[in-house]
XYZ file of C-alpha atoms in Angstrom:
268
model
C -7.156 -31.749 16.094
C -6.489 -27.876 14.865
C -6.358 -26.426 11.492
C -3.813 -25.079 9.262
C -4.104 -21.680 7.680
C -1.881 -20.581 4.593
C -1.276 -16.382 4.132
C -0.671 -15.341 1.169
C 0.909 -12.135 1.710
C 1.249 -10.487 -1.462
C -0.397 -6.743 -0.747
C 1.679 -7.143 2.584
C 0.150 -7.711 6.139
C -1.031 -5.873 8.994
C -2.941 -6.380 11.761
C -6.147 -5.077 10.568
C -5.996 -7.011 7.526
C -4.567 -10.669 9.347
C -8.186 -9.563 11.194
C -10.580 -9.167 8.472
C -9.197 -12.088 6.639
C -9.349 -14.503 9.813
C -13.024 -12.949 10.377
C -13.793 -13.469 6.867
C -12.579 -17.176 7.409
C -15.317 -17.758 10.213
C -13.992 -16.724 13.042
C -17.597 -15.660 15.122
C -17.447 -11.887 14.936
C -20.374 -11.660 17.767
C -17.600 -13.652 19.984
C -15.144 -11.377 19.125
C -17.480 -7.871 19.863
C -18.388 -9.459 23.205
C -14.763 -10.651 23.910
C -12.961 -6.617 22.747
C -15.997 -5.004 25.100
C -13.682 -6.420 28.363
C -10.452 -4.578 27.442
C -9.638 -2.316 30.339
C -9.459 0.671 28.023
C -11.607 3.418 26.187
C -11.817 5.528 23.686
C -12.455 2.820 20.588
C -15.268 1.117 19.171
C -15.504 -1.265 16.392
C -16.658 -1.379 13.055
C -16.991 -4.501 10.333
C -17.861 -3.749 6.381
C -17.643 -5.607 3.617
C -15.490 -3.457 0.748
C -14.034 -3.687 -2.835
C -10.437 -4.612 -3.336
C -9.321 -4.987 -7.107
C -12.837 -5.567 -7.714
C -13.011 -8.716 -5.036
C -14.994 -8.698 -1.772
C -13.249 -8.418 1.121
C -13.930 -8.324 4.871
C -12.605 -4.843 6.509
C -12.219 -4.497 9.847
C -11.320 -1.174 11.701
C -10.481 -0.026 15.233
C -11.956 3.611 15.478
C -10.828 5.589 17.901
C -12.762 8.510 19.842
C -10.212 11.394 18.801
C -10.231 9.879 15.209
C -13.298 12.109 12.815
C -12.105 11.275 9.634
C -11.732 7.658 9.751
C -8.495 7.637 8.826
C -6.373 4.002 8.990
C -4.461 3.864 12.058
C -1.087 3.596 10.379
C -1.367 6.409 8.195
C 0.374 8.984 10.749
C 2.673 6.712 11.267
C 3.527 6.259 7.181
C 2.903 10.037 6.067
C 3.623 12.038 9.326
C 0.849 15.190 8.319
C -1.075 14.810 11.379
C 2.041 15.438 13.485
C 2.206 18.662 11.315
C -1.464 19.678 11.301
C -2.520 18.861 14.114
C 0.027 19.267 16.803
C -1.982 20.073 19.531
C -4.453 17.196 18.980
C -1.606 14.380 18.306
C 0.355 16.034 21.572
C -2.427 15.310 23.626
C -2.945 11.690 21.774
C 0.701 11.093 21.949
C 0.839 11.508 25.437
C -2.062 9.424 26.485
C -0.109 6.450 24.939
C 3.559 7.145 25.922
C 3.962 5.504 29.236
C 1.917 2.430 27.742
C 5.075 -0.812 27.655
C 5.314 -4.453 28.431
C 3.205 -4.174 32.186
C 0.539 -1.883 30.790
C -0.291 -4.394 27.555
C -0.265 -7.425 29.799
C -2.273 -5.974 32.320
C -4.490 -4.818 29.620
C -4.699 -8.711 28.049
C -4.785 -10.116 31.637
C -8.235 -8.146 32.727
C -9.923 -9.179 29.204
C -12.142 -12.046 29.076
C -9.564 -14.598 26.838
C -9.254 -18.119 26.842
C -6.229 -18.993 28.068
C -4.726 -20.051 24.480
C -5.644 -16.894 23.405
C -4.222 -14.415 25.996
C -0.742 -16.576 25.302
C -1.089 -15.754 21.840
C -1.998 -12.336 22.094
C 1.329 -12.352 24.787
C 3.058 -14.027 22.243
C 3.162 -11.531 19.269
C 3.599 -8.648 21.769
C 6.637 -10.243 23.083
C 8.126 -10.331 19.531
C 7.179 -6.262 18.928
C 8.582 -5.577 22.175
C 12.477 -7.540 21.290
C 12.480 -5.855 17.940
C 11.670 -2.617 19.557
C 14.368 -3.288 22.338
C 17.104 -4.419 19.793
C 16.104 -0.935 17.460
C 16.780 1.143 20.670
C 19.007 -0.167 22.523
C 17.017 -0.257 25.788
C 15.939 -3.309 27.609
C 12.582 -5.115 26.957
C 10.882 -3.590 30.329
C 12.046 -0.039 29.477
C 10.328 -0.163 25.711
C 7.459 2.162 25.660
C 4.852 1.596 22.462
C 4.064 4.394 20.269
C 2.352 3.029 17.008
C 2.505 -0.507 18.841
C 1.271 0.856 22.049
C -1.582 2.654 20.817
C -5.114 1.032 21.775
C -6.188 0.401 18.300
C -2.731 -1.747 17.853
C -3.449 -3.754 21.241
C -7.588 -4.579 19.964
C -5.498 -5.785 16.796
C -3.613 -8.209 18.439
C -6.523 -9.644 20.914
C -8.730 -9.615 17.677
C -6.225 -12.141 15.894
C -5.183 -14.346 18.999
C -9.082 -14.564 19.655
C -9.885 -15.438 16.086
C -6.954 -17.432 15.676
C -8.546 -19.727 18.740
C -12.227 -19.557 17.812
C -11.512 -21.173 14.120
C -9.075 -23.489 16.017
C -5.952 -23.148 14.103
C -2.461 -24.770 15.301
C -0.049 -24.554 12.178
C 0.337 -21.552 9.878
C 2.214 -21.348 6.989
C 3.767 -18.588 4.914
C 6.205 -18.725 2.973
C 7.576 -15.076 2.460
C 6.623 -11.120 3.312
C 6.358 -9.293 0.501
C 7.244 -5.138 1.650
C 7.646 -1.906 -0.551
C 10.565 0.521 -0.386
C 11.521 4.166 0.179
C 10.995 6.091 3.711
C 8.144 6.652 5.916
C 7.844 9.058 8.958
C 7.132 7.740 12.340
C 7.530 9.338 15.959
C 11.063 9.371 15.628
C 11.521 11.242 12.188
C 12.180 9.621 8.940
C 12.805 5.920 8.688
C 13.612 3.600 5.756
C 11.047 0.454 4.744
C 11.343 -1.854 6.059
C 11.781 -0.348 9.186
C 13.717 -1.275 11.870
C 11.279 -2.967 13.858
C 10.011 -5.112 10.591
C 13.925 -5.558 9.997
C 15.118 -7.163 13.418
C 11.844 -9.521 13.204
C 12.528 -10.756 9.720
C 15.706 -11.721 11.032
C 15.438 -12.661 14.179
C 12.736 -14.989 12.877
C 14.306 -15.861 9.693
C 11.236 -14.664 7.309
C 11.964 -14.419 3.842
C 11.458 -10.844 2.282
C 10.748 -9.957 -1.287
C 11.303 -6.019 -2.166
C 8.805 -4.709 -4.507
C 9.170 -1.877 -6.787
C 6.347 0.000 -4.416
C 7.220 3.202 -2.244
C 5.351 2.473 0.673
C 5.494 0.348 4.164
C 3.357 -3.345 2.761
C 4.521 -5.282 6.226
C 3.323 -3.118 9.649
C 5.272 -4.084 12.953
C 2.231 -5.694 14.292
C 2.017 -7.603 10.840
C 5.566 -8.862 11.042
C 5.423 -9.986 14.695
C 1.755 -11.993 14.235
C 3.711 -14.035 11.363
C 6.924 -14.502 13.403
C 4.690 -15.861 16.326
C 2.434 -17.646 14.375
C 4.106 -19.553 11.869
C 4.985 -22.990 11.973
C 6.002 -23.241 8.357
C 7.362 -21.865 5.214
C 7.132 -24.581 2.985
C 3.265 -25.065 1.784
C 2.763 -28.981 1.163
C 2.834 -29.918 -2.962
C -0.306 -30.730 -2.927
C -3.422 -29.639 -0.334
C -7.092 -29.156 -0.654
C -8.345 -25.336 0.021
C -11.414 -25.602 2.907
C -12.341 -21.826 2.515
C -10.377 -18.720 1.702
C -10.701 -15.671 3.473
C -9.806 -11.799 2.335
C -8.828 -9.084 4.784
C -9.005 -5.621 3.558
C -6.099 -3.458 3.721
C -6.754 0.610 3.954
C -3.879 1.798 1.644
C -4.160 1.883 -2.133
C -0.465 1.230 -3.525
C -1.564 -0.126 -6.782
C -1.586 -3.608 -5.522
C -4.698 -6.072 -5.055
C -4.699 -4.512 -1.529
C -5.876 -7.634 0.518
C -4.111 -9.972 2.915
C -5.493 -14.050 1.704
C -5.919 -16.743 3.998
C -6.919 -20.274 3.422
C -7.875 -23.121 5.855
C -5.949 -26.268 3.860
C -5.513 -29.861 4.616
């Protein structure tokens, strides 16, 4: 019959933390190992821990990569912009692993992993949405986008992690009513951008997503966050009254003062 899940996307949302949350949910983490040890790529492994956000457990999940030896969230280079300066030679060389990666590489990437066909068109789906928002910013046709933050393997094991979850707990409606995003400017590959940035921007309204600016400096909605809501989401209006299944918390990895998790509920 399929489930409904409700995000509550105060702290923001991300792809790590849509994960965690959907993980922490039920969604079979040995499944999902098994399923993420068929992508045609290397230089990542997995880890799952259980952490501490405003004093709540949470489920964390994180995509290590082979070149990464500080642990470091994935999205931090692309919100602060030192490793560009500090380690040029080292982000050259990871730059230009990625570059060429667009539309034909992903697919071929989701194609050769071992997904259930509801789940590869999910995973399709929310890459579909990065890549339009990515072609409007630009000004270059879906086929010619090329992925930097998006494109980077830890980004693509985010997006097969949530289509696979979002299959294996059996959910067909998702609600959420609004994003929630901070303000000021972060730096990405292509210098310094304003939050939301433009990506987050042309899905919010392409999509219609209603956005609430909080008084935080700092980037609370990721690319890959925005586009997993605009494919997902059947809803915005949560029901007056509905009975909460289980609740699930996905850990976020930056500290902006907030609670710092992404909640989900199964309701009915």
């Amino acid at each position: 019959m399929g489930r409904t899940l409700y995000l509550e996307c105060n702290s923001g949302i991300s792809g790590d933390m849509t994960v965690g949350a959907l993980l922490d949910l039920g969604a079979d983490k040995q499944y999902l190992s098994e399923v993420l040890s068929t992508i045609n790529a290397e230089g990542f492994k997995i880890a799952y821990s259980r952490v501490k956000r405003a004093g709540l457990d949470c489920m964390d999940f994180d995509v290590i990569l082979d070149d990464e030896h500080d642990g470091h969230d994935h999205d931090m280079d692309y919100l602060y912009g030192h490793l560009h300066e500090e380690h040029h030679e080292h982000e050259h060389h990871y730059e230009h692993h990625h570059e060429h990666r667009g539309m034909k590489e992903i697919n071929q990437i989701i194609d050769s992993a071992a997904l259930t066909d509801r789940a590869r068109e999910i995973a399709k789906r929310i890459f579909n949405v990065l890549a339009e928002a990515e072609s409007k910013a630009h000004g270059v046709p879906v086929e010619q986008v090329h992925f930097h933050e998006v494109g980077a393997i830890d980004s693509i094991v985010d997006i097969i992690s949530i289509a696979v979850c979002m299959d294996n707990l059996d959910i067909t409606e998702v609600i959420v009513p609004k994003l929630y995003e901070g303000q000021g400017t972060v730096r990405c590959q292509h210098g310094i951008l304003p939050v939301p940035v433009p990506a987050v921007t042309n899905i919010v309204s392409e999509y219609k997503i209603g956005l609430e600016i909080l008084d935080i400096n700092g980037e609370l909605v990721t690319p890959t966050g925005a586009a997993t809501v605009a494919a997902l989401r059947t809803s915005d209006t949560l029901p007056k009254e509905f009975v909460i299944e289980k609740v699930g918390m996905g850990s976020g990895k930056r500290d902006y003062g907030l609670a710092g998790f992404l909640r989900a509920m199964i309701i009915k």
